[in-house]
Amino acid sequence: MQALLSMTALLLWHLLHHLSALSSASKCILQNDFEPGFMADGDFLIGGIFPLHYNQEMPDLNCTYKPGPVQCNGFDPRSFRWALTMKLAVEEINKRADLLPNYTLGYKIFDSCAYPLTGQRAAVAVLNGPNEKENPMCLGAGPLLAIIGESGSAQSIVVSRILQPFRIPLISYFSSCACLSNRREYPTFFRVIPSDDYQVKAITKLLMHFNWTWVGVVRGDHEYGRFALQGLLKELEDTGICVAYQEMIPLLYDHKRALEIIRVMSYSTARVVVVFSAEGELTPFLRDYMEQNVTGIQWIASEAWVTSSVFTGSEYYPFLGGTIGFGIRQGQIPGLMEYLMTVNPESYPSNTLVQELWGALYGCSSSTSGLNNHLPSCTGQETLREQHSAYMNTSSPRISYNVYKGVYAIAHSLHNLIHCSHGKGPFSNFTCANIHNVYPWQLQHYLQEVSFTISGETVNFDMKGDSIPSYDLINWQRGSAGNIEFVNVGMFDGAKESGQELVIQEKTIMWPGHQTEVLVSVCSNSCSPGFRKAVRRGQPLCCFDCVPCDSGKISNRTDSIDCMACSEDYWSNADGTLCIPKVVEFLTYDAMGLILTIIAVVGACLTLAVFAVFLYHRNTPIVRINNSELSFFILLSLTLCFLCALLFIGEPTSWSCLLRHTAFSITFSLCISCILGKTLVVLAAFTATRPGNNIMKWLGPTQQRIIIFSCTLVQLVICTAWLVVSPPFPNRNTKYQQSKIILDCSVGSDLAFWCVLGYIGLLACVCFFLAFLARKLPGNFNEAKYITFSMLIFCAVWLAFIPAYVSSPGKFTTAVEIFAILASSFGLLLCLFASKVYIILVKPEKNTKQHLMGKDK
Ligand code: TRP
């Protein structure tokens, strides 16, 4: 309780102390004065803030004496024209009978010196009465209803913050920072310029249009630059455009830093540079840039400097010609030219700004002025200085037109406010504003709703206070005098649906350095079809290598990220751009197939010829002694063996698959069985010559047939079982070689296949073994050594065949198989019959029993 009491006492004491301090100050005195540039009284007062100077000298604030007034340097005729446009618009409106009849608009125009601090001062000054010294007591509503201003976003932010507590609307003609669209922070801010949100969209579209995927960004050190860069980076996400570097020109211009930036620009592979900056910092920067003699850069200018007359001089052309960028749309201000002509030192004798204008335009000071005494007096003969000729060029006003629209927006809103019908008003209880005491917030309501047309264009504000987003695409081309001209080469209409916003007349564009082609600015060249992108580690996505697609995969677009695999029956072509049907491979009647066919047919014919010879000479001893019946059997089965090879040539069908191995194995079994029979007979015949051995009895022709038949039967049984249980079938083999489809016969059952071969092998081995036993037996007709030899060849051929067969499927395997068949058949044919045919045909004298019995030796 006591603590509370003592607290209250302390508070009271403080309060009293303050009151006495207040009463001791007798009256308010102005701390500093700040005169408006232009001023006119009216029923409704609006303010204007323009950067009439582009530079200011900071008063030194060492706090040992009262700081002097702000010193602004560098008169800017361009923004002076904006100010005059505001004056013109107000005067025009005051003359009109249909807009605000019976009321007049008054204005106060201040200079912000293109600096936030001075802008702030101008805003405070504008809030006071018509003149700071005649400050009326604040009775009722403030005298000021709205302000046209400011130019740079940084200044507008400051001014808008000051105006907020008084709810005074601020209409900007040049502040495009997206940050100003925030209604929570800037509730009374309006603008007649599109937000940079749209500009960065437009720039992104432009970059995409020309395939510039590798760009640098340079910006000034202010809100405008910062937010524009931020917006651009956001917009560039997912577009495949990468930013090679981001550089900032410092607020306090620094030559060394500028040279560093220029170095980065000239060494980077990004040839396109987007610049969010304004004349202020760009003028010294571009001067340094030109000194370094860097060329070959495609500048993309932001709206703040794309139509700036500062850079139109011919010295800029070699470096800046071809620059492209989005500018504020132009409009028509009737009578602006004539109005500007009326402004001269004679008609405004006491206005220092007009004197300065004269100094800037003609380089002389008029006799009536007290300042600019370092300039010669005007004679009246001076011509307009080239660098400021743009002041008089009112053919395509852009920012001036924005100012004009802004003033009209206020006038139309006021007009609507005045013509509010009682009982239907927008304010509480349907009241209207009191015309003699209009509050700025009431005007704000009408501003938000206003919509009117001016030279064919509708002006209104959206909920964020922004206006309709549309830009002209401007290209810097060479004028007749070697200077730079701004040529309209397209437009961007943000209100159109996406994809149709940007219209470019490409043919009319002039590129830097008189190039006819669009400059290329990419980090890596795009990957052609057949390749895919492989990002480089630690580098932006735009920098990549192109790697060819693996075989079996393709990419058919340029710049594809991935190669896609071809479907099962397709394979990539050599370039990796197309999936083509896989090559179907089988042994057909191509060169190899034909040769094999011919060999097989020749073999078969040869065998038949031997058959014929034997048949013709069947009664000669050599035929008879060698068991003619078996010989005929062998020859017939050999013919079949040769013909068997033909089954392996051509596309495998279910029938040829069934037949291939079975036919071959059966004919070969038959053949070898016969040879086996023959060997047995030879063996038996010699053993039989020994007394008491009656083996020949057991090897009569019938027995021989039975042996042959049963040996072949075994193979027949195996084959039948094979065909019944799991027959061979044609097969598309895609696994072995991925790029081909190999058509072959799957054996169905490996066991059966190897049984069949094994059985032939077994027969051959038995035959070989027996023949080997009989080889030493005497007699010229002894065939045993021939049989041994033939079986050796046979076994060698088939043993050699096994690894070839097991290793790789494909048409060559089939060829090898055929080759084995043919080789072994020829082996048998030659070994067994060549010598006999030779004797029969060439040496018939040896074809005698004596000779054959070896008794003629
Ligand atoms: N659109 C720019 C802005 O909003 C234009 C601008 C005018 C500007 N004056 C400037 C940009 C000064 C930077 C500095 O700020």
mmCIF file of C-alpha atoms in Angstrom, residues 53-269:
data_model
loop_
_atom_site.group_PDB
_atom_site.id
_atom_site.type_symbol
_atom_site.label_atom_id
_atom_site.label_comp_id
_atom_site.label_asym_id
_atom_site.label_seq_id
_atom_site.Cartn_x
_atom_site.Cartn_y
_atom_site.Cartn_z
ATOM 1 C CA HIS A 53 18.143 18.327 -57.806
ATOM 2 C CA TYR A 54 19.920 15.041 -58.102
ATOM 3 C CA ASN A 55 22.484 15.645 -55.452
ATOM 4 C CA GLN A 56 22.774 17.324 -52.112
ATOM 5 C CA GLU A 57 25.514 18.448 -49.826
ATOM 6 C CA MET A 58 25.109 17.025 -46.376
ATOM 7 C CA PRO A 59 25.210 19.827 -43.811
ATOM 8 C CA ASP A 60 27.891 18.874 -41.400
ATOM 9 C CA LEU A 61 26.269 17.763 -38.197
ATOM 10 C CA ASN A 62 28.970 18.179 -35.596
ATOM 11 C CA CYS A 63 26.425 19.701 -33.212
ATOM 12 C CA THR A 64 28.545 22.642 -32.183
ATOM 13 C CA TYR A 65 26.432 25.115 -34.113
ATOM 14 C CA LYS A 66 23.042 25.215 -35.731
ATOM 15 C CA PRO A 67 23.238 23.334 -39.047
ATOM 16 C CA GLY A 68 22.724 25.471 -42.108
ATOM 17 C CA PRO A 69 19.997 24.890 -44.657
ATOM 18 C CA VAL A 70 20.276 21.872 -46.939
ATOM 19 C CA GLN A 71 22.336 22.630 -50.011
ATOM 20 C CA CYS A 72 21.065 20.898 -53.137
ATOM 21 C CA ASN A 73 23.247 20.596 -56.209
ATOM 22 C CA GLY A 74 22.774 19.443 -59.755
ATOM 23 C CA PHE A 75 19.574 20.795 -61.170
ATOM 24 C CA ASP A 76 17.532 18.110 -62.926
ATOM 25 C CA PRO A 77 15.446 19.536 -65.783
ATOM 26 C CA ARG A 78 13.681 16.222 -66.229
ATOM 27 C CA SER A 79 12.050 16.230 -62.839
ATOM 28 C CA PHE A 80 11.511 19.940 -63.144
ATOM 29 C CA ARG A 81 9.360 19.046 -66.086
ATOM 30 C CA TRP A 82 7.454 16.602 -63.898
ATOM 31 C CA ALA A 83 6.823 19.374 -61.416
ATOM 32 C CA LEU A 84 5.642 21.669 -64.170
ATOM 33 C CA THR A 85 3.374 18.899 -65.425
ATOM 34 C CA MET A 86 1.730 18.820 -62.021
ATOM 35 C CA LYS A 87 1.303 22.568 -62.158
ATOM 36 C CA LEU A 88 -0.131 22.300 -65.643
ATOM 37 C CA ALA A 89 -2.541 19.565 -64.622
ATOM 38 C CA VAL A 90 -3.818 21.555 -61.647
ATOM 39 C CA GLU A 91 -4.287 24.686 -63.738
ATOM 40 C CA GLU A 92 -5.996 22.663 -66.440
ATOM 41 C CA ILE A 93 -8.383 21.140 -63.922
ATOM 42 C CA ASN A 94 -9.120 24.534 -62.403
ATOM 43 C CA LYS A 95 -10.131 25.752 -65.848
ATOM 44 C CA ARG A 96 -12.407 22.851 -66.563
ATOM 45 C CA ALA A 97 -16.087 23.204 -66.088
ATOM 46 C CA ASP A 98 -16.877 19.507 -65.891
ATOM 47 C CA LEU A 99 -14.312 18.550 -63.277
ATOM 48 C CA LEU A 100 -14.538 20.205 -59.860
ATOM 49 C CA PRO A 101 -16.674 23.089 -61.069
ATOM 50 C CA ASN A 102 -16.716 26.023 -58.671
ATOM 51 C CA TYR A 103 -13.754 24.688 -56.759
ATOM 52 C CA THR A 104 -10.087 25.216 -57.281
ATOM 53 C CA LEU A 105 -7.101 23.088 -56.511
ATOM 54 C CA GLY A 106 -4.074 24.605 -54.885
ATOM 55 C CA TYR A 107 -0.605 23.103 -54.784
ATOM 56 C CA LYS A 108 2.694 23.265 -52.998
ATOM 57 C CA ILE A 109 5.658 21.756 -54.763
ATOM 58 C CA PHE A 110 8.810 20.876 -52.834
ATOM 59 C CA ASP A 111 12.212 19.647 -53.810
ATOM 60 C CA SER A 112 13.461 16.428 -52.247
ATOM 61 C CA CYS A 113 16.950 16.588 -53.756
ATOM 62 C CA ALA A 114 16.625 12.873 -54.532
ATOM 63 C CA TYR A 115 17.483 12.018 -50.986
ATOM 64 C CA PRO A 116 15.311 10.393 -48.320
ATOM 65 C CA LEU A 117 16.303 12.798 -45.592
ATOM 66 C CA THR A 118 15.446 15.867 -47.635
ATOM 67 C CA GLY A 119 12.340 14.108 -48.833
ATOM 68 C CA GLN A 120 11.362 13.721 -45.245
ATOM 69 C CA ARG A 121 11.920 17.399 -44.666
ATOM 70 C CA ALA A 122 9.866 18.238 -47.695
ATOM 71 C CA ALA A 123 7.076 16.031 -46.389
ATOM 72 C CA VAL A 124 7.080 17.814 -43.055
ATOM 73 C CA ALA A 125 7.169 21.174 -44.778
ATOM 74 C CA VAL A 126 4.318 20.235 -47.052
ATOM 75 C CA LEU A 127 2.228 19.298 -44.041
ATOM 76 C CA ASN A 128 2.420 22.804 -42.649
ATOM 77 C CA GLY A 129 0.286 25.638 -43.880
ATOM 78 C CA PRO A 130 0.748 27.345 -47.193
ATOM 79 C CA ASN A 131 3.959 28.671 -45.861
ATOM 80 C CA GLU A 132 5.824 27.594 -42.791
ATOM 81 C CA LYS A 133 5.909 31.071 -41.366
ATOM 82 C CA GLU A 134 2.171 31.587 -41.656
ATOM 83 C CA ASN A 135 1.275 28.403 -39.887
ATOM 84 C CA PRO A 136 -2.423 28.502 -39.020
ATOM 85 C CA MET A 137 -3.607 26.900 -35.862
ATOM 86 C CA CYS A 138 -4.890 23.480 -36.670
ATOM 87 C CA LEU A 139 -8.621 24.028 -36.731
ATOM 88 C CA GLY A 140 -10.641 21.241 -38.201
ATOM 89 C CA ALA A 141 -9.143 19.250 -41.002
ATOM 90 C CA GLY A 142 -5.588 19.820 -42.147
ATOM 91 C CA PRO A 143 -5.171 22.051 -45.147
ATOM 92 C CA LEU A 144 -3.491 19.350 -47.209
ATOM 93 C CA LEU A 145 -5.506 16.562 -48.825
ATOM 94 C CA ALA A 146 -3.018 14.492 -50.800
ATOM 95 C CA ILE A 147 0.522 14.484 -52.052
ATOM 96 C CA ILE A 148 1.941 13.629 -55.451
ATOM 97 C CA GLY A 149 5.316 12.065 -54.833
ATOM 98 C CA GLU A 150 7.952 10.824 -54.490
ATOM 99 C CA SER A 151 10.235 9.662 -57.233
ATOM 100 C CA GLY A 152 12.557 7.052 -55.759
ATOM 101 C CA SER A 153 11.050 4.294 -53.649
ATOM 102 C CA ALA A 154 13.455 4.986 -50.811
ATOM 103 C CA GLN A 155 12.124 8.535 -50.528
ATOM 104 C CA SER A 156 8.511 7.433 -50.934
ATOM 105 C CA ILE A 157 8.902 5.015 -48.058
ATOM 106 C CA VAL A 158 10.030 7.796 -45.740
ATOM 107 C CA VAL A 159 7.397 10.249 -46.928
ATOM 108 C CA SER A 160 4.614 7.687 -46.731
ATOM 109 C CA ARG A 161 5.584 6.810 -43.151
ATOM 110 C CA ILE A 162 5.387 10.456 -42.144
ATOM 111 C CA LEU A 163 2.011 10.925 -43.790
ATOM 112 C CA GLN A 164 0.483 7.807 -42.276
ATOM 113 C CA PRO A 165 -0.520 9.248 -38.882
ATOM 114 C CA PHE A 166 -2.433 11.976 -40.710
ATOM 115 C CA ARG A 167 -3.967 9.499 -43.152
ATOM 116 C CA ILE A 168 -2.869 11.669 -46.056
ATOM 117 C CA PRO A 169 -2.764 9.708 -49.306
ATOM 118 C CA LEU A 170 0.494 9.733 -51.251
ATOM 119 C CA ILE A 171 0.346 9.073 -54.979
ATOM 120 C CA SER A 172 3.702 8.164 -56.423
ATOM 121 C CA TYR A 173 4.582 8.576 -60.075
ATOM 122 C CA PHE A 174 7.895 6.691 -60.080
ATOM 123 C CA SER A 175 8.202 4.510 -56.976
ATOM 124 C CA SER A 176 7.852 0.994 -58.189
ATOM 125 C CA CYS A 177 9.334 -1.016 -55.311
ATOM 126 C CA ALA A 178 7.215 -4.083 -54.655
ATOM 127 C CA CYS A 179 7.646 -3.400 -50.952
ATOM 128 C CA LEU A 180 5.255 -0.446 -51.263
ATOM 129 C CA SER A 181 2.381 -2.775 -52.122
ATOM 130 C CA ASN A 182 2.171 -3.758 -48.494
ATOM 131 C CA ARG A 183 -1.034 -2.130 -47.283
ATOM 132 C CA ARG A 184 -0.240 -2.825 -43.633
ATOM 133 C CA GLU A 185 2.964 -0.830 -43.780
ATOM 134 C CA TYR A 186 1.876 1.798 -46.278
ATOM 135 C CA PRO A 187 -1.892 2.139 -45.851
ATOM 136 C CA THR A 188 -2.132 5.489 -47.602
ATOM 137 C CA PHE A 189 0.181 4.768 -50.509
ATOM 138 C CA PHE A 190 -1.042 4.792 -54.102
ATOM 139 C CA ARG A 191 0.873 4.799 -57.332
ATOM 140 C CA VAL A 192 0.339 5.270 -61.033
ATOM 141 C CA ILE A 193 3.289 3.070 -61.913
ATOM 142 C CA PRO A 194 3.192 -0.712 -61.917
ATOM 143 C CA SER A 195 4.827 -2.571 -59.062
ATOM 144 C CA ASP A 196 8.205 -4.128 -59.778
ATOM 145 C CA ASP A 197 6.588 -7.502 -59.250
ATOM 146 C CA TYR A 198 5.426 -7.137 -62.823
ATOM 147 C CA GLN A 199 8.673 -5.732 -64.063
ATOM 148 C CA VAL A 200 10.668 -8.713 -62.834
ATOM 149 C CA LYS A 201 8.060 -10.973 -64.404
ATOM 150 C CA ALA A 202 8.482 -9.128 -67.666
ATOM 151 C CA ILE A 203 12.274 -9.294 -67.474
ATOM 152 C CA THR A 204 12.092 -13.015 -66.746
ATOM 153 C CA LYS A 205 9.873 -13.505 -69.789
ATOM 154 C CA LEU A 206 12.313 -11.508 -71.864
ATOM 155 C CA LEU A 207 15.270 -13.588 -70.670
ATOM 156 C CA MET A 208 13.386 -16.766 -71.437
ATOM 157 C CA HIS A 209 12.349 -15.464 -74.832
ATOM 158 C CA PHE A 210 15.933 -14.898 -75.921
ATOM 159 C CA ASN A 211 17.244 -17.957 -74.115
ATOM 160 C CA TRP A 212 19.508 -15.945 -71.904
ATOM 161 C CA THR A 213 19.950 -18.400 -69.078
ATOM 162 C CA TRP A 214 23.114 -17.024 -67.553
ATOM 163 C CA VAL A 215 22.811 -13.432 -66.421
ATOM 164 C CA GLY A 216 24.456 -11.020 -64.059
ATOM 165 C CA VAL A 217 22.573 -8.548 -61.901
ATOM 166 C CA VAL A 218 23.830 -5.138 -60.843
ATOM 167 C CA ARG A 219 21.792 -2.957 -58.541
ATOM 168 C CA GLY A 220 21.960 0.247 -56.609
ATOM 169 C CA ASP A 221 22.056 0.334 -52.844
ATOM 170 C CA HIS A 222 18.468 1.292 -52.140
ATOM 171 C CA GLU A 223 15.114 -0.329 -51.500
ATOM 172 C CA TYR A 224 14.298 -0.269 -55.168
ATOM 173 C CA GLY A 225 17.424 -2.239 -56.065
ATOM 174 C CA ARG A 226 17.158 -4.589 -53.146
ATOM 175 C CA PHE A 227 13.549 -5.574 -53.640
ATOM 176 C CA ALA A 228 13.816 -5.742 -57.413
ATOM 177 C CA LEU A 229 16.746 -8.165 -57.130
ATOM 178 C CA GLN A 230 14.882 -10.188 -54.543
ATOM 179 C CA GLY A 231 11.815 -10.339 -56.776
ATOM 180 C CA LEU A 232 13.874 -11.261 -59.816
ATOM 181 C CA LEU A 233 15.639 -14.097 -57.998
ATOM 182 C CA LYS A 234 12.292 -15.415 -56.852
ATOM 183 C CA GLU A 235 10.844 -15.159 -60.323
ATOM 184 C CA LEU A 236 13.850 -16.928 -61.837
ATOM 185 C CA GLU A 237 13.369 -19.989 -59.649
ATOM 186 C CA ASP A 238 12.218 -22.939 -61.726
ATOM 187 C CA THR A 239 12.807 -21.143 -65.001
ATOM 188 C CA GLY A 240 16.219 -22.608 -65.698
ATOM 189 C CA ILE A 241 17.784 -19.169 -65.698
ATOM 190 C CA CYS A 242 20.694 -18.710 -63.333
ATOM 191 C CA VAL A 243 22.281 -15.634 -61.905
ATOM 192 C CA ALA A 244 26.013 -15.619 -62.485
ATOM 193 C CA TYR A 245 26.727 -12.759 -60.095
ATOM 194 C CA GLN A 246 24.934 -10.073 -58.089
ATOM 195 C CA GLU A 247 26.741 -6.820 -57.564
ATOM 196 C CA MET A 248 25.779 -3.679 -55.716
ATOM 197 C CA ILE A 249 26.946 -0.195 -56.589
ATOM 198 C CA PRO A 250 27.543 1.404 -53.192
ATOM 199 C CA LEU A 251 25.421 4.316 -52.038
ATOM 200 C CA LEU A 252 28.456 6.494 -51.604
ATOM 201 C CA TYR A 253 30.021 6.017 -54.997
ATOM 202 C CA ASP A 254 33.373 4.296 -54.755
ATOM 203 C CA HIS A 255 35.650 4.187 -57.763
ATOM 204 C CA LYS A 256 37.573 1.136 -56.576
ATOM 205 C CA ARG A 257 34.464 -0.860 -55.864
ATOM 206 C CA ALA A 258 33.066 0.109 -59.260
ATOM 207 C CA LEU A 259 36.206 -1.180 -60.982
ATOM 208 C CA GLU A 260 35.817 -4.469 -59.136
ATOM 209 C CA ILE A 261 32.248 -4.767 -60.368
ATOM 210 C CA ILE A 262 33.353 -3.977 -63.919
ATOM 211 C CA ARG A 263 36.037 -6.659 -63.685
ATOM 212 C CA VAL A 264 33.470 -9.212 -62.597
ATOM 213 C CA MET A 265 31.261 -8.176 -65.490
ATOM 214 C CA SER A 266 33.979 -8.443 -68.093
ATOM 215 C CA TYR A 267 35.364 -11.762 -66.888
ATOM 216 C CA SER A 268 32.053 -13.501 -66.402
ATOM 217 C CA THR A 269 30.696 -15.686 -69.182
#
